[in-house]
Amino acid sequence: MMLTPERMAPLKARRLGIDTHHEPTLYLPAQSHVCRSEGFESLSRVLVTTHQNQHLIASLNIITSDLLSEEEVGFSESAWLRLRLEHNDPIWLSHPKPVQSLSYVRAKVYGHELTDLQFQSIINDIVDGRYADVHLAAFITACGDDSLNDNEITSLTQAMVKSGSTVDWKLPMVVDKHCVGGLPGNRTTPIVVSILTACGLTVPKTSSRAITSPAGTADTMETLTEVSLTLEQMRQVVGAEGGCLAWGGSMRLSPADDMLIQVERALDIDSEGQLIASVLSKKIAAGATHVLIDIPVGPTAKVRSQEAGERLAESFQAVAENLGLTLKILFTDGSQPVGRGIGPALEAHDLLAVMQNHADAPLDLRERAISVAGAMLAMVKGISVEEGVVLAEETLDNGSAWDKFRAICLAQGGLKVPPVAPYRYAMVADRDGIVDRIDNRILAKIAKLAGAPADPAAGVEICAKLGDRVACQDVLMMIHAENAGELNYAVEYLNDHLEVIELTDSSEEACA
């Protein structure tokens, strides 16, 4: 007779302190009787049952050293914390039931269209921890390359919303915005939220961390204030100040999205269908009724042509209409980075300079934020875009936006000074000329090699913009790093990609 987990002798839980990121992982010695009786081997998916009848599915690794005794099972940090275990707690291991939704993933791999129920089944299993990273990677890849139609994107969005918490503000109008990305330094969100809330609008802004970029809004804001708010803390901040600037991952708003983002980051994939579902699921879960989508278009941005931007906008509009969401698309210039900084702290310094009306604040970041805020004010206040822009500019100029930003930060836990990196390297012009081209993708890569966003002070500082005339030995860009090793990696990559900033109208001879 086969023994059930309750009848088998339990193993003793042991915390190994191994960081496996978000994926729960178990460790068993090769000589464990459970490996023999259950036929477990490395990378098996294992159902964990605790004495309190808690359950978790985890990936198994086999230990061939004497790290664990035959009576012990080791836990990674994510598995240990999720089950809230104590040392030597009794643990039973068994085979999990087959994951039915994986058949739907396989169907999508072969190009079949999925239904509402099939997407919901996949997302539920992802949130319940039934998918290993390899399964998540298969789902992400199957949904890539424009393989989701608008109906499927709608189904995926709805499934992601239903998988987590939602907020109802009991208000007729709640506004939000999102930039599709691909443009380094485009940190308009904190400025826009401050302008809108200072104008009396409700903006419960939840943002993601970086996926394929050197910084997300949450990464930048974390250098200034606390962003890991609970849902109740978010409600309190929005109730007090009209808005917040928080990380969405701490509130279980569309939690499947955060799990998918972890793998998308590792794969360096951000497909359009999942981008739309990711953005709109977070907005709907956070209670937004009116949303502006900023689509930068440029040769080295995420969206490289106006035609591609129009296709993306049409899908956004179609899905938003299916979901009852009022949506406005704003196409913006994606030909070069915005502001001077690329990386969490460097971008924070830029946005502080804009909101405090410093004379040397980056003008392009200021104008871009005013343009976005003006378009949103026009969308919800029934005024012209020109009137919206004037109102946004006045709110920034008179200090109301800065006062509101500071109040939001204080409500979230305080306002900090962003860090400054101790290691730097300057790229200088080797001749006189005019800046003719800046490659956003190479710049982002350099910033990431320098340590961003994991090292908040790391990144790239842009010292010359398109059309600027520079002299020989003028600084074109500065790499910032928190340690010498990562600075060296970034500099090596830069030396192999000097076309990141190109000059024309140059002299025949390079300068000394």
Short mmCIF file of C-alpha atoms in Angstrom, two decimals:
data_model
loop_
_atom_site.label_atom_id
_atom_site.label_comp_id
_atom_site.label_asym_id
_atom_site.label_seq_id
_atom_site.Cartn_x
_atom_site.Cartn_y
_atom_site.Cartn_z
CA MET A 1 0.00 0.00 0.00
CA MET A 2 1.34 3.42 -0.95
CA LEU A 3 1.83 5.73 2.02
CA THR A 4 0.17 9.15 1.92
CA PRO A 5 2.24 12.15 3.05
CA GLU A 6 0.43 12.04 6.41
CA ARG A 7 1.52 8.42 7.01
CA MET A 8 5.14 8.81 5.93
CA ALA A 9 7.72 9.85 8.49
CA PRO A 10 8.23 13.60 8.17
CA LEU A 11 11.49 15.31 7.33
CA LYS A 12 12.94 18.15 9.41
CA ALA A 13 12.95 21.62 7.89
CA ARG A 14 16.28 23.43 7.69
CA ARG A 15 16.88 26.96 6.47
CA LEU A 16 19.93 27.06 4.17
CA GLY A 17 19.97 30.81 3.50
CA ILE A 18 20.23 30.34 -0.28
CA ASP A 19 18.78 33.15 -2.40
CA THR A 20 16.92 31.66 -5.38
CA HIS A 21 15.16 34.95 -6.11
CA HIS A 22 11.40 34.39 -6.38
CA GLU A 23 11.45 30.65 -7.20
CA PRO A 24 10.94 28.33 -4.15
CA THR A 25 13.62 25.64 -4.09
CA LEU A 26 14.16 22.54 -1.95
CA TYR A 27 17.32 20.57 -1.24
CA LEU A 28 17.51 16.85 -0.40
CA PRO A 29 20.58 14.68 0.17
CA ALA A 30 21.08 12.05 -2.53
CA GLN A 31 20.79 9.30 0.08
CA SER A 32 17.39 10.54 1.36
CA HIS A 33 14.80 7.79 1.69
CA VAL A 34 12.24 10.19 0.16
CA CYS A 35 14.25 10.41 -3.05
CA ARG A 36 14.23 6.63 -3.31
CA SER A 37 10.59 6.07 -2.34
CA GLU A 38 9.13 8.90 -4.45
CA GLY A 39 11.56 8.74 -7.35
CA PHE A 40 12.53 12.37 -6.97
CA GLU A 41 15.50 13.67 -8.95
CA SER A 42 17.06 17.05 -9.54
CA LEU A 43 14.60 19.65 -10.92
CA SER A 44 11.57 17.57 -9.93
CA ARG A 45 8.53 19.61 -8.95
CA VAL A 46 7.63 18.71 -5.36
CA LEU A 47 4.54 19.39 -3.26
CA VAL A 48 5.52 20.55 0.24
CA THR A 49 3.04 20.04 3.11
CA THR A 50 3.64 21.48 6.58
CA HIS A 51 2.23 20.35 9.93
CA GLN A 52 -0.14 23.33 9.69
CA ASN A 53 -1.41 21.97 6.37
CA GLN A 54 0.19 24.73 4.32
CA HIS A 55 1.19 23.79 0.79
CA LEU A 56 3.83 24.93 -1.66
CA ILE A 57 5.16 23.59 -4.95
CA ALA A 58 8.92 23.93 -5.28
CA SER A 59 11.78 22.82 -7.53
CA LEU A 60 14.14 20.20 -6.09
CA ASN A 61 17.93 20.18 -6.07
CA ILE A 62 19.94 17.14 -4.95
CA ILE A 63 22.86 17.56 -2.53
CA THR A 64 25.75 15.09 -2.89
CA SER A 65 27.78 16.47 0.03
CA ASP A 66 27.14 16.05 3.75
CA LEU A 67 25.41 19.46 4.01
CA LEU A 68 22.13 17.78 4.98
CA SER A 69 21.39 14.62 6.94
CA GLU A 70 18.99 11.96 5.63
CA GLU A 71 16.25 13.30 7.93
CA GLU A 72 16.52 16.91 6.72
CA VAL A 73 15.11 18.91 3.84
CA GLY A 74 16.73 22.25 3.03
CA PHE A 75 14.77 25.35 1.99
CA SER A 76 15.75 28.37 -0.05
CA GLU A 77 14.92 31.77 1.42
CA SER A 78 11.85 32.29 -0.78
CA ALA A 79 10.40 28.88 0.15
CA TRP A 80 11.19 29.28 3.87
CA LEU A 81 9.66 32.75 4.13
CA ARG A 82 6.58 31.86 2.12
CA LEU A 83 5.75 28.96 4.47
CA ARG A 84 6.83 30.88 7.62
CA LEU A 85 8.76 27.85 8.86
CA GLU A 86 10.68 27.28 12.09
CA HIS A 87 13.81 25.14 12.45
CA ASN A 88 13.02 21.41 12.49
CA ASP A 89 9.34 21.86 11.61
CA PRO A 90 7.97 18.55 10.26
CA ILE A 91 7.67 18.48 6.46
CA TRP A 92 6.04 15.98 4.10
CA LEU A 93 6.98 15.79 0.42
CA SER A 94 4.96 14.25 -2.41
CA HIS A 95 4.29 14.54 -6.12
CA PRO A 96 1.98 17.44 -7.06
CA LYS A 97 -1.03 16.86 -9.25
CA PRO A 98 -0.39 17.41 -12.97
CA VAL A 99 -0.73 21.08 -13.97
CA GLN A 100 -3.57 21.00 -16.50
CA SER A 101 -2.98 24.53 -17.72
CA LEU A 102 0.42 23.57 -19.15
CA SER A 103 -1.49 21.91 -21.96
CA TYR A 104 -2.88 25.35 -22.82
CA VAL A 105 0.66 26.76 -22.86
CA ARG A 106 1.65 24.00 -25.27
CA ALA A 107 -1.37 24.86 -27.43
CA LYS A 108 -0.22 28.48 -27.54
CA VAL A 109 3.30 27.39 -28.48
CA TYR A 110 1.76 25.77 -31.56
CA GLY A 111 -0.19 28.91 -32.44
CA HIS A 112 -3.68 28.13 -31.15
CA GLU A 113 -5.95 30.91 -29.85
CA LEU A 114 -6.74 30.61 -26.14
CA THR A 115 -10.05 31.32 -24.40
CA ASP A 116 -10.89 33.39 -21.31
CA LEU A 117 -11.01 30.25 -19.15
CA GLN A 118 -7.71 28.93 -20.47
CA PHE A 119 -5.89 32.19 -19.74
CA GLN A 120 -7.50 32.31 -16.29
CA SER A 121 -6.34 28.74 -15.60
CA ILE A 122 -2.77 29.59 -16.62
CA ILE A 123 -2.66 32.78 -14.54
CA ASN A 124 -4.20 31.08 -11.48
CA ASP A 125 -1.58 28.34 -11.61
CA ILE A 126 1.20 30.92 -11.98
CA VAL A 127 0.01 32.84 -8.92
CA ASP A 128 -0.42 29.59 -6.95
CA GLY A 129 3.25 28.77 -7.60
CA ARG A 130 2.60 25.77 -9.83
CA TYR A 131 4.87 27.05 -12.59
CA ALA A 132 8.65 26.80 -12.43
CA ASP A 133 10.72 29.43 -14.23
CA VAL A 134 11.02 27.12 -17.25
CA HIS A 135 7.21 27.01 -17.53
CA LEU A 136 6.97 30.79 -17.17
CA ALA A 137 9.61 31.19 -19.87
CA ALA A 138 7.62 28.91 -22.19
CA PHE A 139 4.44 30.95 -21.63
CA ILE A 140 6.22 34.27 -22.15
CA THR A 141 7.86 33.01 -25.34
CA ALA A 142 4.61 31.53 -26.66
CA CYS A 143 2.91 34.93 -26.20
CA GLY A 144 5.74 36.85 -27.86
CA ASP A 145 6.29 37.96 -31.44
CA ASP A 146 2.78 39.46 -31.79
CA SER A 147 1.13 36.05 -31.31
CA LEU A 148 -1.69 37.43 -29.13
CA ASN A 149 -4.67 39.04 -30.82
CA ASP A 150 -6.71 41.79 -29.14
CA ASN A 151 -9.28 39.36 -27.75
CA GLU A 152 -6.53 37.22 -26.22
CA ILE A 153 -4.85 40.30 -24.73
CA THR A 154 -8.20 41.26 -23.22
CA SER A 155 -8.61 37.76 -21.75
CA LEU A 156 -5.05 37.80 -20.37
CA THR A 157 -5.59 41.26 -18.85
CA GLN A 158 -8.83 40.20 -17.16
CA ALA A 159 -7.19 37.03 -15.81
CA MET A 160 -4.30 39.04 -14.36
CA VAL A 161 -6.69 41.48 -12.67
CA LYS A 162 -8.76 38.67 -11.14
CA SER A 163 -5.66 36.92 -9.78
CA GLY A 164 -4.94 39.56 -7.14
CA SER A 165 -6.26 42.47 -5.12
CA THR A 166 -8.26 45.33 -6.62
CA VAL A 167 -9.09 48.81 -5.37
CA ASP A 168 -12.36 50.70 -5.77
CA TRP A 169 -11.95 54.36 -4.83
CA LYS A 170 -15.71 55.06 -5.12
CA LEU A 171 -14.90 58.00 -7.37
CA PRO A 172 -16.15 58.78 -10.89
CA MET A 173 -12.66 59.62 -12.11
CA VAL A 174 -9.27 58.18 -11.12
CA VAL A 175 -6.36 58.97 -13.46
CA ASP A 176 -3.10 57.20 -14.25
CA LYS A 177 -0.39 57.19 -16.91
CA HIS A 178 2.23 54.86 -18.28
CA CYS A 179 5.16 55.12 -20.68
CA VAL A 180 5.81 51.98 -22.74
CA GLY A 181 9.54 52.47 -22.18
CA GLY A 182 12.62 52.08 -24.32
CA LEU A 183 13.71 55.67 -23.69
CA PRO A 184 16.41 56.05 -21.01
CA GLY A 185 15.90 58.77 -18.42
CA ASN A 186 12.23 59.37 -19.25
CA ARG A 187 11.27 59.82 -15.60
CA THR A 188 8.28 62.11 -16.04
CA THR A 189 5.89 60.11 -13.84
CA PRO A 190 6.78 61.62 -10.41
CA ILE A 191 6.55 65.12 -11.89
CA VAL A 192 3.26 64.41 -13.65
CA VAL A 193 1.68 62.81 -10.57
CA SER A 194 2.71 65.80 -8.47
CA ILE A 195 1.21 68.26 -10.94
CA LEU A 196 -2.06 66.34 -11.27
CA THR A 197 -2.58 65.80 -7.55
CA ALA A 198 -1.75 69.46 -6.90
CA CYS A 199 -4.59 70.23 -9.36
CA GLY A 200 -7.01 68.17 -7.30
CA LEU A 201 -7.02 64.89 -9.24
CA THR A 202 -6.76 61.43 -7.68
CA VAL A 203 -3.69 59.53 -8.97
CA PRO A 204 -2.94 56.25 -7.16
CA LYS A 205 0.27 55.62 -9.14
CA THR A 206 1.74 52.15 -8.85
CA SER A 207 4.84 51.50 -10.93
CA SER A 208 7.01 48.55 -11.78
CA ARG A 209 10.68 48.04 -11.31
CA ALA A 210 12.93 47.86 -14.35
CA ILE A 211 12.28 44.97 -16.73
CA THR A 212 14.83 45.50 -19.52
CA SER A 213 15.84 49.09 -18.68
CA PRO A 214 18.41 50.58 -16.26
CA ALA A 215 15.62 51.94 -14.02
CA GLY A 216 11.89 51.81 -13.52
CA THR A 217 9.89 54.51 -11.78
CA ALA A 218 9.77 52.38 -8.61
CA ASP A 219 13.58 52.04 -8.67
CA THR A 220 14.01 55.80 -8.99
CA MET A 221 11.44 56.63 -6.33
CA GLU A 222 13.07 54.15 -3.94
CA THR A 223 16.13 56.42 -3.82
CA LEU A 224 13.82 59.17 -2.53
CA THR A 225 11.22 57.48 -0.32
CA GLU A 226 9.62 54.18 0.71
CA VAL A 227 7.82 52.51 -2.20
CA SER A 228 6.98 49.04 -0.80
CA LEU A 229 3.59 50.01 0.59
CA THR A 230 0.84 47.66 1.65
CA LEU A 231 -2.57 48.11 0.10
CA GLU A 232 -3.82 49.75 3.30
CA GLN A 233 -0.82 52.12 3.40
CA MET A 234 -1.50 53.04 -0.22
CA ARG A 235 -5.11 53.84 0.66
CA GLN A 236 -3.96 56.06 3.54
CA VAL A 237 -1.44 57.99 1.41
CA VAL A 238 -3.94 58.53 -1.42
CA GLY A 239 -6.62 59.51 1.08
CA ALA A 240 -4.32 62.11 2.62
CA GLU A 241 -2.57 63.49 -0.47
CA GLY A 242 -4.67 62.47 -3.47
CA GLY A 243 -1.95 60.28 -4.95
CA CYS A 244 0.99 58.00 -4.32
CA LEU A 245 4.19 56.85 -6.04
CA ALA A 246 4.54 53.23 -4.99
CA TRP A 247 5.80 49.87 -6.22
CA GLY A 248 2.87 47.77 -7.41
CA GLY A 249 4.55 44.48 -6.56
CA SER A 250 4.13 44.92 -2.80
CA MET A 251 0.32 45.16 -2.99
CA ARG A 252 -0.65 42.02 -4.94
CA LEU A 253 -2.16 44.15 -7.68
CA SER A 254 -1.98 41.79 -10.66
CA PRO A 255 0.60 39.56 -8.88
CA ALA A 256 1.04 37.31 -11.93
CA ASP A 257 2.49 40.32 -13.74
CA ASP A 258 5.28 40.66 -11.18
CA MET A 259 6.12 36.96 -11.50
CA LEU A 260 6.20 37.20 -15.30
CA ILE A 261 8.34 40.36 -15.15
CA GLN A 262 11.04 38.51 -13.19
CA VAL A 263 11.46 36.03 -16.05
CA GLU A 264 11.00 38.64 -18.78
CA ARG A 265 13.89 40.54 -17.22
CA ALA A 266 16.13 37.46 -17.37
CA LEU A 267 15.11 36.76 -20.98
CA ASP A 268 15.32 40.45 -21.95
CA ILE A 269 11.87 40.06 -23.55
CA ASP A 270 9.00 42.54 -23.40
CA SER A 271 6.42 41.47 -26.01
CA GLU A 272 3.68 43.87 -27.05
CA GLY A 273 0.73 41.67 -26.05
CA GLN A 274 2.07 41.05 -22.57
CA LEU A 275 3.12 44.70 -22.32
CA ILE A 276 -0.50 45.79 -22.89
CA ALA A 277 -1.87 43.18 -20.47
CA SER A 278 0.76 44.11 -17.87
CA VAL A 279 0.06 47.85 -18.07
CA LEU A 280 -3.73 47.73 -18.19
CA SER A 281 -4.09 45.00 -15.55
CA LYS A 282 -2.15 47.15 -13.07
CA LYS A 283 -4.17 50.25 -13.93
CA ILE A 284 -7.53 48.49 -13.58
CA ALA A 285 -6.48 46.72 -10.37
CA ALA A 286 -5.40 50.07 -8.91
CA GLY A 287 -8.83 51.52 -9.67
CA ALA A 288 -7.99 53.81 -12.60
CA THR A 289 -10.80 54.97 -14.89
CA HIS A 290 -8.82 57.29 -17.23
CA VAL A 291 -5.32 56.40 -18.45
CA LEU A 292 -2.78 58.10 -20.72
CA ILE A 293 -0.24 55.94 -22.56
CA ASP A 294 3.00 57.65 -23.61
CA ILE A 295 4.58 55.97 -26.66
CA PRO A 296 8.06 57.33 -27.47
CA VAL A 297 8.99 56.70 -31.12
CA GLY A 298 12.57 56.71 -32.35
CA PRO A 299 15.13 54.65 -34.28
CA THR A 300 16.67 53.18 -31.10
CA ALA A 301 13.62 53.37 -28.81
CA LYS A 302 11.40 50.36 -28.05
CA VAL A 303 8.95 51.57 -30.72
CA ARG A 304 11.09 52.38 -33.73
CA SER A 305 8.61 53.77 -36.25
CA GLN A 306 5.37 55.71 -36.28
CA GLU A 307 3.74 52.80 -38.09
CA ALA A 308 4.70 50.40 -35.28
CA GLY A 309 3.49 52.95 -32.75
CA GLU A 310 0.11 53.23 -34.47
CA ARG A 311 -0.30 49.43 -34.40
CA LEU A 312 0.52 49.33 -30.70
CA ALA A 313 -1.85 52.23 -30.02
CA GLU A 314 -4.69 50.48 -31.86
CA SER A 315 -4.26 47.37 -29.71
CA PHE A 316 -4.13 49.46 -26.54
CA GLN A 317 -7.33 51.25 -27.54
CA ALA A 318 -9.14 48.06 -28.53
CA VAL A 319 -8.29 46.26 -25.29
CA ALA A 320 -9.09 49.33 -23.17
CA GLU A 321 -12.48 49.65 -24.88
CA ASN A 322 -13.18 45.95 -24.22
CA LEU A 323 -12.45 46.57 -20.54
CA GLY A 324 -14.42 49.82 -20.19
CA LEU A 325 -11.33 51.98 -19.65
CA THR A 326 -10.99 55.51 -21.04
CA LEU A 327 -7.61 55.69 -22.78
CA LYS A 328 -5.61 58.43 -24.51
CA ILE A 329 -2.46 57.80 -26.56
CA LEU A 330 0.33 60.39 -26.69
CA PHE A 331 3.16 59.90 -29.18
CA THR A 332 6.41 61.53 -28.07
CA ASP A 333 9.96 61.97 -29.39
CA GLY A 334 12.07 58.87 -28.73
CA SER A 335 15.19 59.89 -30.64
CA GLN A 336 17.38 60.44 -27.58
CA PRO A 337 17.41 60.04 -23.78
CA VAL A 338 15.39 62.42 -21.64
CA GLY A 339 17.13 64.49 -18.98
CA ARG A 340 20.76 63.92 -18.10
CA GLY A 341 20.67 60.84 -15.87
CA ILE A 342 20.14 57.17 -16.74
CA GLY A 343 19.86 55.05 -13.60
CA PRO A 344 17.77 55.33 -10.40
CA ALA A 345 19.63 58.01 -8.44
CA LEU A 346 20.78 60.00 -11.48
CA GLU A 347 17.16 60.20 -12.69
CA ALA A 348 16.06 61.18 -9.18
CA HIS A 349 18.49 64.12 -9.19
CA ASP A 350 17.02 65.24 -12.53
CA LEU A 351 13.39 65.16 -11.42
CA LEU A 352 14.20 66.97 -8.16
CA ALA A 353 15.90 69.73 -10.14
CA VAL A 354 12.83 70.10 -12.36
CA MET A 355 10.33 70.19 -9.50
CA GLN A 356 12.42 72.62 -7.48
CA ASN A 357 12.73 74.87 -10.56
CA HIS A 358 16.51 74.90 -10.54
CA ALA A 359 18.05 77.05 -13.26
CA ASP A 360 20.15 74.12 -14.52
CA ALA A 361 17.30 71.57 -14.50
CA PRO A 362 17.08 69.50 -17.71
CA LEU A 363 14.71 71.43 -19.95
CA ASP A 364 13.63 68.44 -22.03
CA LEU A 365 12.45 66.51 -18.94
CA ARG A 366 10.55 69.58 -17.72
CA GLU A 367 8.86 70.21 -21.08
CA ARG A 368 8.00 66.56 -21.55
CA ALA A 369 6.41 66.29 -18.09
CA ILE A 370 4.39 69.47 -18.68
CA SER A 371 3.22 68.12 -22.04
CA VAL A 372 2.07 64.79 -20.54
CA ALA A 373 0.39 66.46 -17.55
CA GLY A 374 -1.29 69.00 -19.85
CA ALA A 375 -2.71 66.24 -22.05
CA MET A 376 -4.08 64.43 -18.99
CA LEU A 377 -5.62 67.58 -17.55
CA ALA A 378 -7.31 68.20 -20.89
CA MET A 379 -8.60 64.61 -20.98
CA VAL A 380 -10.33 64.78 -17.59
CA LYS A 381 -11.17 68.48 -17.10
CA GLY A 382 -12.85 69.16 -20.44
CA ILE A 383 -10.36 71.86 -21.42
CA SER A 384 -8.14 72.21 -24.47
CA VAL A 385 -4.67 70.68 -24.52
CA GLU A 386 -3.20 74.17 -24.69
CA GLU A 387 -5.11 75.18 -21.55
CA GLY A 388 -3.98 71.97 -19.87
CA VAL A 389 -0.35 72.71 -20.67
CA VAL A 390 -0.65 76.26 -19.28
CA LEU A 391 -2.21 74.92 -16.05
CA ALA A 392 0.49 72.24 -15.71
CA GLU A 393 3.28 74.78 -16.23
CA GLU A 394 1.79 77.19 -13.68
CA THR A 395 1.46 74.38 -11.12
CA LEU A 396 5.12 73.50 -11.58
CA ASP A 397 6.36 77.11 -11.62
CA ASN A 398 4.52 78.24 -8.48
CA GLY A 399 5.90 75.39 -6.36
CA SER A 400 2.58 73.59 -5.86
CA ALA A 401 3.85 70.44 -7.59
CA TRP A 402 6.99 70.36 -5.45
CA ASP A 403 4.96 70.85 -2.27
CA LYS A 404 2.68 67.97 -3.27
CA PHE A 405 5.59 65.68 -4.19
CA ARG A 406 7.26 66.34 -0.86
CA ALA A 407 3.98 65.70 0.98
CA ILE A 408 3.50 62.38 -0.84
CA CYS A 409 7.04 61.28 0.00
CA LEU A 410 6.61 62.22 3.65
CA ALA A 411 3.32 60.30 3.77
CA GLN A 412 5.10 57.26 2.31
CA GLY A 413 7.87 57.35 4.90
CA GLY A 414 10.09 60.38 4.37
CA LEU A 415 12.12 62.19 1.71
CA LYS A 416 15.70 61.00 1.24
CA VAL A 417 18.70 62.38 -0.64
CA PRO A 418 19.61 60.15 -3.61
CA PRO A 419 23.08 58.54 -3.40
CA VAL A 420 26.08 59.54 -5.52
CA ALA A 421 28.44 56.98 -7.06
CA PRO A 422 32.14 57.12 -6.07
CA TYR A 423 33.56 55.81 -9.38
CA ARG A 424 33.31 57.68 -12.69
CA TYR A 425 34.64 57.56 -16.22
CA ALA A 426 34.26 60.29 -18.86
CA MET A 427 33.88 59.77 -22.59
CA VAL A 428 35.21 62.86 -24.36
CA ALA A 429 34.96 64.13 -27.91
CA ASP A 430 37.98 63.30 -30.05
CA ARG A 431 37.26 66.21 -32.42
CA ASP A 432 35.07 69.27 -32.84
CA GLY A 433 31.60 68.51 -34.17
CA ILE A 434 27.84 68.42 -33.77
CA VAL A 435 26.06 65.56 -31.98
CA ASP A 436 24.25 63.80 -34.80
CA ARG A 437 23.09 60.50 -33.26
CA ILE A 438 22.63 58.95 -29.81
CA ASP A 439 21.91 55.23 -29.44
CA ASN A 440 19.38 54.67 -26.63
CA ARG A 441 19.93 50.91 -26.54
CA ILE A 442 23.70 51.07 -26.18
CA LEU A 443 23.38 53.75 -23.49
CA ALA A 444 20.94 51.57 -21.56
CA LYS A 445 23.30 48.61 -21.85
CA ILE A 446 26.22 50.65 -20.55
CA ALA A 447 24.14 51.86 -17.59
CA LYS A 448 23.15 48.29 -16.74
CA LEU A 449 26.76 47.06 -16.99
CA ALA A 450 27.72 49.86 -14.60
CA GLY A 451 25.33 48.32 -12.07
CA ALA A 452 21.92 49.96 -12.59
CA PRO A 453 19.30 49.39 -11.31
CA ALA A 454 20.61 47.00 -8.61
CA ASP A 455 23.20 49.62 -7.64
CA PRO A 456 21.00 52.74 -7.32
CA ALA A 457 23.79 55.28 -7.78
CA ALA A 458 25.11 53.59 -10.95
CA GLY A 459 24.26 54.63 -14.47
CA VAL A 460 25.17 57.09 -17.20
CA GLU A 461 25.10 60.88 -17.25
CA ILE A 462 24.51 62.45 -20.68
CA CYS A 463 26.44 65.68 -21.17
CA ALA A 464 25.58 66.41 -24.82
CA LYS A 465 22.26 66.30 -26.67
CA LEU A 466 21.33 65.95 -30.34
CA GLY A 467 22.28 69.11 -32.23
CA ASP A 468 24.75 70.31 -29.60
CA ARG A 469 28.06 71.63 -30.94
CA VAL A 470 30.97 70.22 -28.95
CA ALA A 471 34.66 70.99 -28.91
CA CYS A 472 37.51 68.55 -28.79
CA GLN A 473 37.89 67.05 -25.27
CA ASP A 474 34.37 68.12 -24.20
CA VAL A 475 32.71 65.45 -22.05
CA LEU A 476 29.99 63.63 -24.01
CA MET A 477 28.91 61.23 -21.28
CA MET A 478 29.97 60.09 -17.82
CA ILE A 479 29.65 56.53 -16.48
CA HIS A 480 28.83 56.29 -12.75
CA ALA A 481 29.46 53.09 -10.76
CA GLU A 482 29.43 51.98 -7.14
CA ASN A 483 32.47 49.72 -7.54
CA ALA A 484 35.53 49.58 -9.77
CA GLY A 485 34.75 46.17 -11.27
CA GLU A 486 31.43 47.18 -12.77
CA LEU A 487 32.91 50.47 -13.97
CA ASN A 488 35.52 48.46 -15.88
CA TYR A 489 32.84 46.24 -17.47
CA ALA A 490 30.91 49.31 -18.62
CA VAL A 491 34.03 51.05 -19.97
CA GLU A 492 35.09 47.94 -21.91
CA TYR A 493 31.66 47.78 -23.54
CA LEU A 494 31.77 51.51 -24.29
CA ASN A 495 35.17 51.16 -25.98
CA ASP A 496 33.65 48.50 -28.26
CA HIS A 497 30.62 50.69 -29.03
CA LEU A 498 31.94 54.23 -29.44
CA GLU A 499 29.16 54.84 -31.99
CA VAL A 500 26.84 55.36 -28.99
CA ILE A 501 27.29 59.12 -29.58
CA GLU A 502 28.21 60.16 -33.12
CA LEU A 503 29.45 63.54 -34.33
CA THR A 504 29.26 65.19 -37.74
CA ASP A 505 30.73 68.40 -39.14
CA SER A 506 34.03 67.30 -37.63
CA SER A 507 37.49 68.42 -38.47
CA GLU A 508 39.73 66.19 -40.54
CA GLU A 509 42.15 65.53 -37.72
CA ALA A 510 41.38 64.13 -34.27
CA CYS A 511 42.60 66.20 -31.35
CA ALA A 512 45.38 65.09 -29.06
#
